[in-house]
mmCIF file of C-alpha atoms in Angstrom:
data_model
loop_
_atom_site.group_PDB
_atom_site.id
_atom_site.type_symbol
_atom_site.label_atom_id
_atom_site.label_comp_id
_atom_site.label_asym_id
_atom_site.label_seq_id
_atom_site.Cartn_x
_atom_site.Cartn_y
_atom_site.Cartn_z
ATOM 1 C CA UNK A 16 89.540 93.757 105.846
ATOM 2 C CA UNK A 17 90.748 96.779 107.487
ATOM 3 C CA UNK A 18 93.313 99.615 105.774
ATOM 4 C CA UNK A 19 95.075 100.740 108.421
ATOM 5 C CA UNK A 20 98.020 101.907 106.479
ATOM 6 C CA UNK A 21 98.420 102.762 102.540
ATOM 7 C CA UNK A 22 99.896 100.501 100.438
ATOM 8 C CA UNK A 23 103.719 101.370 100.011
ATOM 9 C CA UNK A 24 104.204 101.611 96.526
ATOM 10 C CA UNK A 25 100.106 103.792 96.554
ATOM 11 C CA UNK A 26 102.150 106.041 99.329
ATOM 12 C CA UNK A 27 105.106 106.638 97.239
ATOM 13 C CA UNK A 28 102.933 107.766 94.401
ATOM 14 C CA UNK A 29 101.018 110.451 96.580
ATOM 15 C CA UNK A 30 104.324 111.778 97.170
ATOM 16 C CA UNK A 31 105.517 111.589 93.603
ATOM 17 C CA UNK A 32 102.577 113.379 92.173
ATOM 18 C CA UNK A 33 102.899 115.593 95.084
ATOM 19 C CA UNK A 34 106.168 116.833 94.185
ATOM 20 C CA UNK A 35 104.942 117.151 90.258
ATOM 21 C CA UNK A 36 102.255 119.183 91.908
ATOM 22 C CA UNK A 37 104.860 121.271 94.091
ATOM 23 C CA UNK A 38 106.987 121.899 91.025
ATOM 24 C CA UNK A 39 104.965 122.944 89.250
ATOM 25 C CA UNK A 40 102.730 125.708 90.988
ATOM 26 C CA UNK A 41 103.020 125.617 94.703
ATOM 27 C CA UNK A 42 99.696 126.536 94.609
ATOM 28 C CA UNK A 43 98.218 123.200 93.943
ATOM 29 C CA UNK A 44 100.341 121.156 96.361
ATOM 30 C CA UNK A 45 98.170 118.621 98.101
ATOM 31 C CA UNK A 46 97.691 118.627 101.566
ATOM 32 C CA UNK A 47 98.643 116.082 104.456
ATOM 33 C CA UNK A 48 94.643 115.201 104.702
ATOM 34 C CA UNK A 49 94.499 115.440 100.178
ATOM 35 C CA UNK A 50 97.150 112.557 100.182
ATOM 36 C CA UNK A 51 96.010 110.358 102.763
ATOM 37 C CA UNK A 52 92.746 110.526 101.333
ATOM 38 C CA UNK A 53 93.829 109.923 97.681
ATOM 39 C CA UNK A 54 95.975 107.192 98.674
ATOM 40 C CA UNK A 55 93.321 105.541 100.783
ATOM 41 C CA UNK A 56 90.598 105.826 97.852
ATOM 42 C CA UNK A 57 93.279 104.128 95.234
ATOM 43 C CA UNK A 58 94.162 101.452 98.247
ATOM 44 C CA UNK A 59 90.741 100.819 98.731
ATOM 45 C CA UNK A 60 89.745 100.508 94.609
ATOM 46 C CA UNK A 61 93.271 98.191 94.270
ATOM 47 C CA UNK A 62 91.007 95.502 97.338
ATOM 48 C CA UNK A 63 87.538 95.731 96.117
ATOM 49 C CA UNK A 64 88.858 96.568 92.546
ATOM 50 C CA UNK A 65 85.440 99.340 92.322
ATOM 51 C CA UNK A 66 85.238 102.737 92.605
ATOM 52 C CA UNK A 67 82.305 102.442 95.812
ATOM 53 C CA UNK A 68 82.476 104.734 98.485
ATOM 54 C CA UNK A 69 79.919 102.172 100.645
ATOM 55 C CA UNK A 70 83.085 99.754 99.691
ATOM 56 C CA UNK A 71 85.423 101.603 101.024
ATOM 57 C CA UNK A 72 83.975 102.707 104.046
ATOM 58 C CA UNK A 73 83.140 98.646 104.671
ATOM 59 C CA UNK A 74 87.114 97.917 104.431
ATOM 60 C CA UNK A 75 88.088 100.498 106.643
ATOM 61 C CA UNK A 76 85.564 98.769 109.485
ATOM 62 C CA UNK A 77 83.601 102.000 109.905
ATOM 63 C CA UNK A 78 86.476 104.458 110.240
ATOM 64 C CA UNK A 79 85.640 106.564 107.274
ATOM 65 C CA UNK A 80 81.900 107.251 106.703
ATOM 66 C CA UNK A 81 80.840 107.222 102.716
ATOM 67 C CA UNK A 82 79.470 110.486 102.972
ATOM 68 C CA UNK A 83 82.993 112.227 104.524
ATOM 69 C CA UNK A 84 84.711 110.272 101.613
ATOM 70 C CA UNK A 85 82.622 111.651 98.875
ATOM 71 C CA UNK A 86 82.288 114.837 100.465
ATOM 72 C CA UNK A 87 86.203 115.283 100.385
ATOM 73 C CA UNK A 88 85.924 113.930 96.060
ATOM 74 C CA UNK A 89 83.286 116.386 95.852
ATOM 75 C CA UNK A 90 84.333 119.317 97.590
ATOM 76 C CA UNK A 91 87.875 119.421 98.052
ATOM 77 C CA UNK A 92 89.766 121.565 96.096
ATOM 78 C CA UNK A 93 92.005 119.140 94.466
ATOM 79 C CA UNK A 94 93.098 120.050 90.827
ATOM 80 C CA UNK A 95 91.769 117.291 89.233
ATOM 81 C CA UNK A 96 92.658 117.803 85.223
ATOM 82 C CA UNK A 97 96.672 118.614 86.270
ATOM 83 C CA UNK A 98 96.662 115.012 88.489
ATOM 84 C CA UNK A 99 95.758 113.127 85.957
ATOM 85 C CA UNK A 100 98.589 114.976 83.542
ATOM 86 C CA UNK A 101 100.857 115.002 85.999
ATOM 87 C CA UNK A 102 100.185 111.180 86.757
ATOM 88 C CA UNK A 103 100.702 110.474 83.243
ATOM 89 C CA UNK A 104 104.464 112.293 83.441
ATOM 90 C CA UNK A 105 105.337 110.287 86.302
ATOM 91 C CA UNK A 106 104.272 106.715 84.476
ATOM 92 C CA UNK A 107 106.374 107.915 81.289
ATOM 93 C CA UNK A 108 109.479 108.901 83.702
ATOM 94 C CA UNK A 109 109.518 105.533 85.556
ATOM 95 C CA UNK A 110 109.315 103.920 81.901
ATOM 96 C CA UNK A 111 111.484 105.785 80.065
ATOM 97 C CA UNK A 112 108.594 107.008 76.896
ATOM 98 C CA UNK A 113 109.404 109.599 74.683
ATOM 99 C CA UNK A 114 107.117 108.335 72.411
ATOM 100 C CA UNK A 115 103.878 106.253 71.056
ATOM 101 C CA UNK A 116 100.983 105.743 68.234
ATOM 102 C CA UNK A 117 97.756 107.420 69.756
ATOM 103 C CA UNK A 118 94.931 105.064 69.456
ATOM 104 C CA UNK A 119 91.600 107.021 69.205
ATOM 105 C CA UNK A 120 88.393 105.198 70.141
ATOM 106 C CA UNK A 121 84.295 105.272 71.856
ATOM 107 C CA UNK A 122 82.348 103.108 73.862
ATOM 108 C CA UNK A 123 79.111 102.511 75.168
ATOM 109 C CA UNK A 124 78.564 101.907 78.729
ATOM 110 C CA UNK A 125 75.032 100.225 79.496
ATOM 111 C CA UNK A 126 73.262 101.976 82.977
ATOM 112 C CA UNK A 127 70.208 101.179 84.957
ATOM 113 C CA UNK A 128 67.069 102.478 83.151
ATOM 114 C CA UNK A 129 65.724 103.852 86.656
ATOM 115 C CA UNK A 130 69.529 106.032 86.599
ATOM 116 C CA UNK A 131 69.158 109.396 87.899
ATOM 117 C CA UNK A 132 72.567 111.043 89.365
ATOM 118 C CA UNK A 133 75.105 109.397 86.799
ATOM 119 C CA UNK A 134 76.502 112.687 84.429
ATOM 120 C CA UNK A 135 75.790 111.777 80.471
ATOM 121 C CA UNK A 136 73.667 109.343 80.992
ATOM 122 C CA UNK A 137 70.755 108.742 77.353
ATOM 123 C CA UNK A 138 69.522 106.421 75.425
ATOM 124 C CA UNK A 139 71.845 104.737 73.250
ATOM 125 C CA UNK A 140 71.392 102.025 70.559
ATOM 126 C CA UNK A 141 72.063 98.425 72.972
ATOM 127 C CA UNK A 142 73.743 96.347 70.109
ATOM 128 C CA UNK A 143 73.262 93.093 71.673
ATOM 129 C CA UNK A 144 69.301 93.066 70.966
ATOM 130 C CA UNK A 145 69.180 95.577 68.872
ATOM 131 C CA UNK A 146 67.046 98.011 70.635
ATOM 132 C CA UNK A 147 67.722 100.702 72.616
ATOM 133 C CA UNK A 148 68.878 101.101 76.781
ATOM 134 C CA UNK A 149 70.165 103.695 78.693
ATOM 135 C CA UNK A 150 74.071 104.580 79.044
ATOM 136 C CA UNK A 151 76.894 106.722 78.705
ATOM 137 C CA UNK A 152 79.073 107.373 75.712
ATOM 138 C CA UNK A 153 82.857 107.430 75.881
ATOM 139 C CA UNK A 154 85.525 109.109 73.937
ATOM 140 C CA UNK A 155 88.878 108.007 75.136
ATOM 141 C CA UNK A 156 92.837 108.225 73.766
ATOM 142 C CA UNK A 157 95.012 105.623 74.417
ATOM 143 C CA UNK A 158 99.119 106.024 73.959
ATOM 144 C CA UNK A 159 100.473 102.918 72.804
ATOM 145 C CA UNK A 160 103.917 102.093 73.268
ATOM 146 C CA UNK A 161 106.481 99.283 73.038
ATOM 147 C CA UNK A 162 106.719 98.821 77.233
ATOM 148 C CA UNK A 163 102.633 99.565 78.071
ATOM 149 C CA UNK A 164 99.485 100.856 76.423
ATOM 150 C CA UNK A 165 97.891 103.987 79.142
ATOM 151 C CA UNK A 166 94.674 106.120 79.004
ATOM 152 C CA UNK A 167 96.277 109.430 78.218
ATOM 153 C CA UNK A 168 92.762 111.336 77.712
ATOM 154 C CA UNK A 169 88.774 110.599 77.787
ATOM 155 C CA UNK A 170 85.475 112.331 77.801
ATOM 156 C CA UNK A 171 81.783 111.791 78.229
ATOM 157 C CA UNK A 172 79.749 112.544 74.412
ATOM 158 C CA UNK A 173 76.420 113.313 75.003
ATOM 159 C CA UNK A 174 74.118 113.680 71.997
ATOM 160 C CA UNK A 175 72.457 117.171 71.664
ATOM 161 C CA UNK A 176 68.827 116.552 72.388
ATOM 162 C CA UNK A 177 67.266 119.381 70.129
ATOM 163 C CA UNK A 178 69.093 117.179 67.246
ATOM 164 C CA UNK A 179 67.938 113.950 68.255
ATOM 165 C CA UNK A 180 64.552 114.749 68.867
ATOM 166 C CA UNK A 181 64.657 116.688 65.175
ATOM 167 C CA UNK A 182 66.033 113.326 63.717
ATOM 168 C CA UNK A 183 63.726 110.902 65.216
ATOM 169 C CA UNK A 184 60.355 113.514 63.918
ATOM 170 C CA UNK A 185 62.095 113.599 60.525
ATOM 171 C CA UNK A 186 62.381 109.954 60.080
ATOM 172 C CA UNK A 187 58.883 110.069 61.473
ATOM 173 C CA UNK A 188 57.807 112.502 58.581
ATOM 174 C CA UNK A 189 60.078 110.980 55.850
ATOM 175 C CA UNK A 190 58.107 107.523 56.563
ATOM 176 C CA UNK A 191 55.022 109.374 56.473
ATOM 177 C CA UNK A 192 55.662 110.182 53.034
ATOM 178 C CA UNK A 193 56.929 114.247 53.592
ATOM 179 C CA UNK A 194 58.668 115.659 51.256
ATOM 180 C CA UNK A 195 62.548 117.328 52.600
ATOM 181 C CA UNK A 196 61.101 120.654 51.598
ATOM 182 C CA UNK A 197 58.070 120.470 54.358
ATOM 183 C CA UNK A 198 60.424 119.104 56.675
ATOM 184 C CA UNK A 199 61.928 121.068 59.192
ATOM 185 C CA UNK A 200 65.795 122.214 58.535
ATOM 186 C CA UNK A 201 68.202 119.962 61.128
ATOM 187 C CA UNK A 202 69.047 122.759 64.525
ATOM 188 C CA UNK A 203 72.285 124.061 64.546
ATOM 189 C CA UNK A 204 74.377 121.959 67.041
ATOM 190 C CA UNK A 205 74.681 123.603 70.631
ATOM 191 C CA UNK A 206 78.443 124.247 71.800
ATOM 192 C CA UNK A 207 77.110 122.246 75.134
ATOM 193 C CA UNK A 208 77.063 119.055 72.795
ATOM 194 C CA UNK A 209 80.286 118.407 71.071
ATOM 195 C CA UNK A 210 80.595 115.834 68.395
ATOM 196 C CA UNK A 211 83.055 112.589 69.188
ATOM 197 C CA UNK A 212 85.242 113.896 66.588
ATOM 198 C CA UNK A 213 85.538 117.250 68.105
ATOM 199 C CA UNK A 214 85.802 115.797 71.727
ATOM 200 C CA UNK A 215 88.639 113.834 70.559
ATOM 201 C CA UNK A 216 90.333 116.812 68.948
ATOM 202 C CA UNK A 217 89.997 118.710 72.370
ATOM 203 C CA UNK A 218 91.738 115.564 73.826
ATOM 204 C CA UNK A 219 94.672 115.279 71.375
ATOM 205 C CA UNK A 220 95.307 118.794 71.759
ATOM 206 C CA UNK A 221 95.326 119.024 75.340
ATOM 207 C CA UNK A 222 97.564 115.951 75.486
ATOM 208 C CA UNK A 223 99.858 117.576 73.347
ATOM 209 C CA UNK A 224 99.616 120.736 74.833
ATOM 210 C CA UNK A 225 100.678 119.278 78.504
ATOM 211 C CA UNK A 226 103.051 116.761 77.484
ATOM 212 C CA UNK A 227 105.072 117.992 74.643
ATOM 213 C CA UNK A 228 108.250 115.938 75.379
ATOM 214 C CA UNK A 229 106.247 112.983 73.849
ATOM 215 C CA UNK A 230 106.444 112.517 70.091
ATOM 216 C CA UNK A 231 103.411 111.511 68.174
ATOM 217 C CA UNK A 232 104.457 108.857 66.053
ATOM 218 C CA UNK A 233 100.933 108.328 64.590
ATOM 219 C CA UNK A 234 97.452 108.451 65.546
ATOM 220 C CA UNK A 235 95.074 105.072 65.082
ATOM 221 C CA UNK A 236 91.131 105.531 64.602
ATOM 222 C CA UNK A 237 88.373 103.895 62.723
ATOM 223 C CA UNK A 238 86.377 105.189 59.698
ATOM 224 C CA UNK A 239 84.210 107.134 62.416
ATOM 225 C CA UNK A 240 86.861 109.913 62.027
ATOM 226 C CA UNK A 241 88.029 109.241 58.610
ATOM 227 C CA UNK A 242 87.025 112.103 57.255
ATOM 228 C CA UNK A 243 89.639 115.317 55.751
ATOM 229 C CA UNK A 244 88.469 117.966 58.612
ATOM 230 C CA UNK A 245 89.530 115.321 61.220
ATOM 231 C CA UNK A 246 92.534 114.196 59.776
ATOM 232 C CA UNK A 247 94.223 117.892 58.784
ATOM 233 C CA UNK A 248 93.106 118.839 62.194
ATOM 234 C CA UNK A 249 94.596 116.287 64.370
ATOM 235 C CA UNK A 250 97.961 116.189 62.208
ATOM 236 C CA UNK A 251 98.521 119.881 62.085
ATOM 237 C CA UNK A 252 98.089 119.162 66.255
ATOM 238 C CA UNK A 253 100.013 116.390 66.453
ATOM 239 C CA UNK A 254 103.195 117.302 64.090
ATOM 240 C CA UNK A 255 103.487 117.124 60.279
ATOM 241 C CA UNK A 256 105.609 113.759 60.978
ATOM 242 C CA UNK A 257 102.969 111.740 62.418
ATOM 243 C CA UNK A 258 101.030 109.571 60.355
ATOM 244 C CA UNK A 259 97.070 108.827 60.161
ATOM 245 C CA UNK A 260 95.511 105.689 60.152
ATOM 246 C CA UNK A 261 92.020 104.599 59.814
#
């Protein structure tokens, strides 16, 4: 299969999110090379339905080399945080949203145990045998709405390894029969290593932050964030109006 031309509707949305871009800070308006390239990646992830640079590369019959397409992800300077925001207003134009219930949720995301390169990547509880495997942890927000449900915000958690080593020697110690006062006091948590609850606050307030014509109608999450810091927090962000539900 060979892309010699973007898909139409891929080429109008370079030039839509383009425009956004343009609008809003000349600055960041994406090259001629930027949008071919962009369009050509989503083309190529719409056919093989991955995100494979080797993939792409194969479709394209040896036109684009894998290393010149992750060289231009890698190094370009491409604003990545405003596309995705300014994606997002284009999708709630073309639909016509004002508004939605913010479903909060995490996920695991099983990797090779031999995994080297991938950001985030520790050991994480594999609940299909009950031990452990390697992986990545999730935090995403989802808007839900009466037309479509979209990914409106998502970060990788990654467990603060001075705390996880502390917990696994004080179950270690507690088994042995140590009492809490010889143990040693849990380490304070490291900014580097947010807790899911505060990654999702970062999300929810960024969301709101860069797309303030949406209203908040209420925000969905399960008992993982049931707690009263959580809950004041994200509804003094979100509005007094909008309603918390566990």
């Amino acid at each position: 299969m060979l892309i010699e031309k973007l898909l139409p509707f891929v080429e109008n949305y370079t030039e839509s999110l383009n425009t956004e871009l343009t609008e809003s800070s000349p600055g960041m308006t994406l090259s001629k090379s930027q949008k071919f390239w962009l369009g050509f990646c989503i083309t190529g992830i719409i056919l093989t339905n991955s995100i494979n640079w080797a993939a792409f590369s194969r479709i394209s019959i040896g036109r684009y080399k894998k290393t010149a397409l992750s060289w231009m992800f890698r190094h370009s300077k491409i604003a990545w945080e405003h596309l995705f925001h300014f994606s997002l207003k284009i999708i709630f134009k073309v639909y016509g949203i004002t508004k939605g219930v913010v479903s909060i949720d995490d996920s695991d995301k099983k990797r090779s145990k031999c995994t080297t390169k991938i950001f985030g990547v520790h050991k994480i509880k594999d609940k299909s045998t009950g031990g452990f495997c390697m992986g990545q942890g999730l935090v995403f927000l989802v808007l839900v709405t009466p037309k479509i449900t979209i990914p409106i915000g998502y970060a990788f958690h990654v467990p603060d390894p001075k705390i996880s080593e502390w917990v696994k020697e004080d179950k270690r110690l507690k088994k042995a029969g140590v009492p809490k006062s010889k143990r040693s006091k849990k380490p304070v948590r490291s900014d580097e290593y947010p807790t899911i609850s505060s990654i999702s606050i970062a999300l929810l307030k960024t969301f709101v932050q860069q797309h303030p014509e949406i209203k908040i109608e209420a925000i969905v999450a399960d008992a993982l964030y049931g707690n009263a810091e959580f809950m004041d927090e994200a509804s003094k962000i979100a509005g007094s109006e909008c309603g918390l539900k566990k």
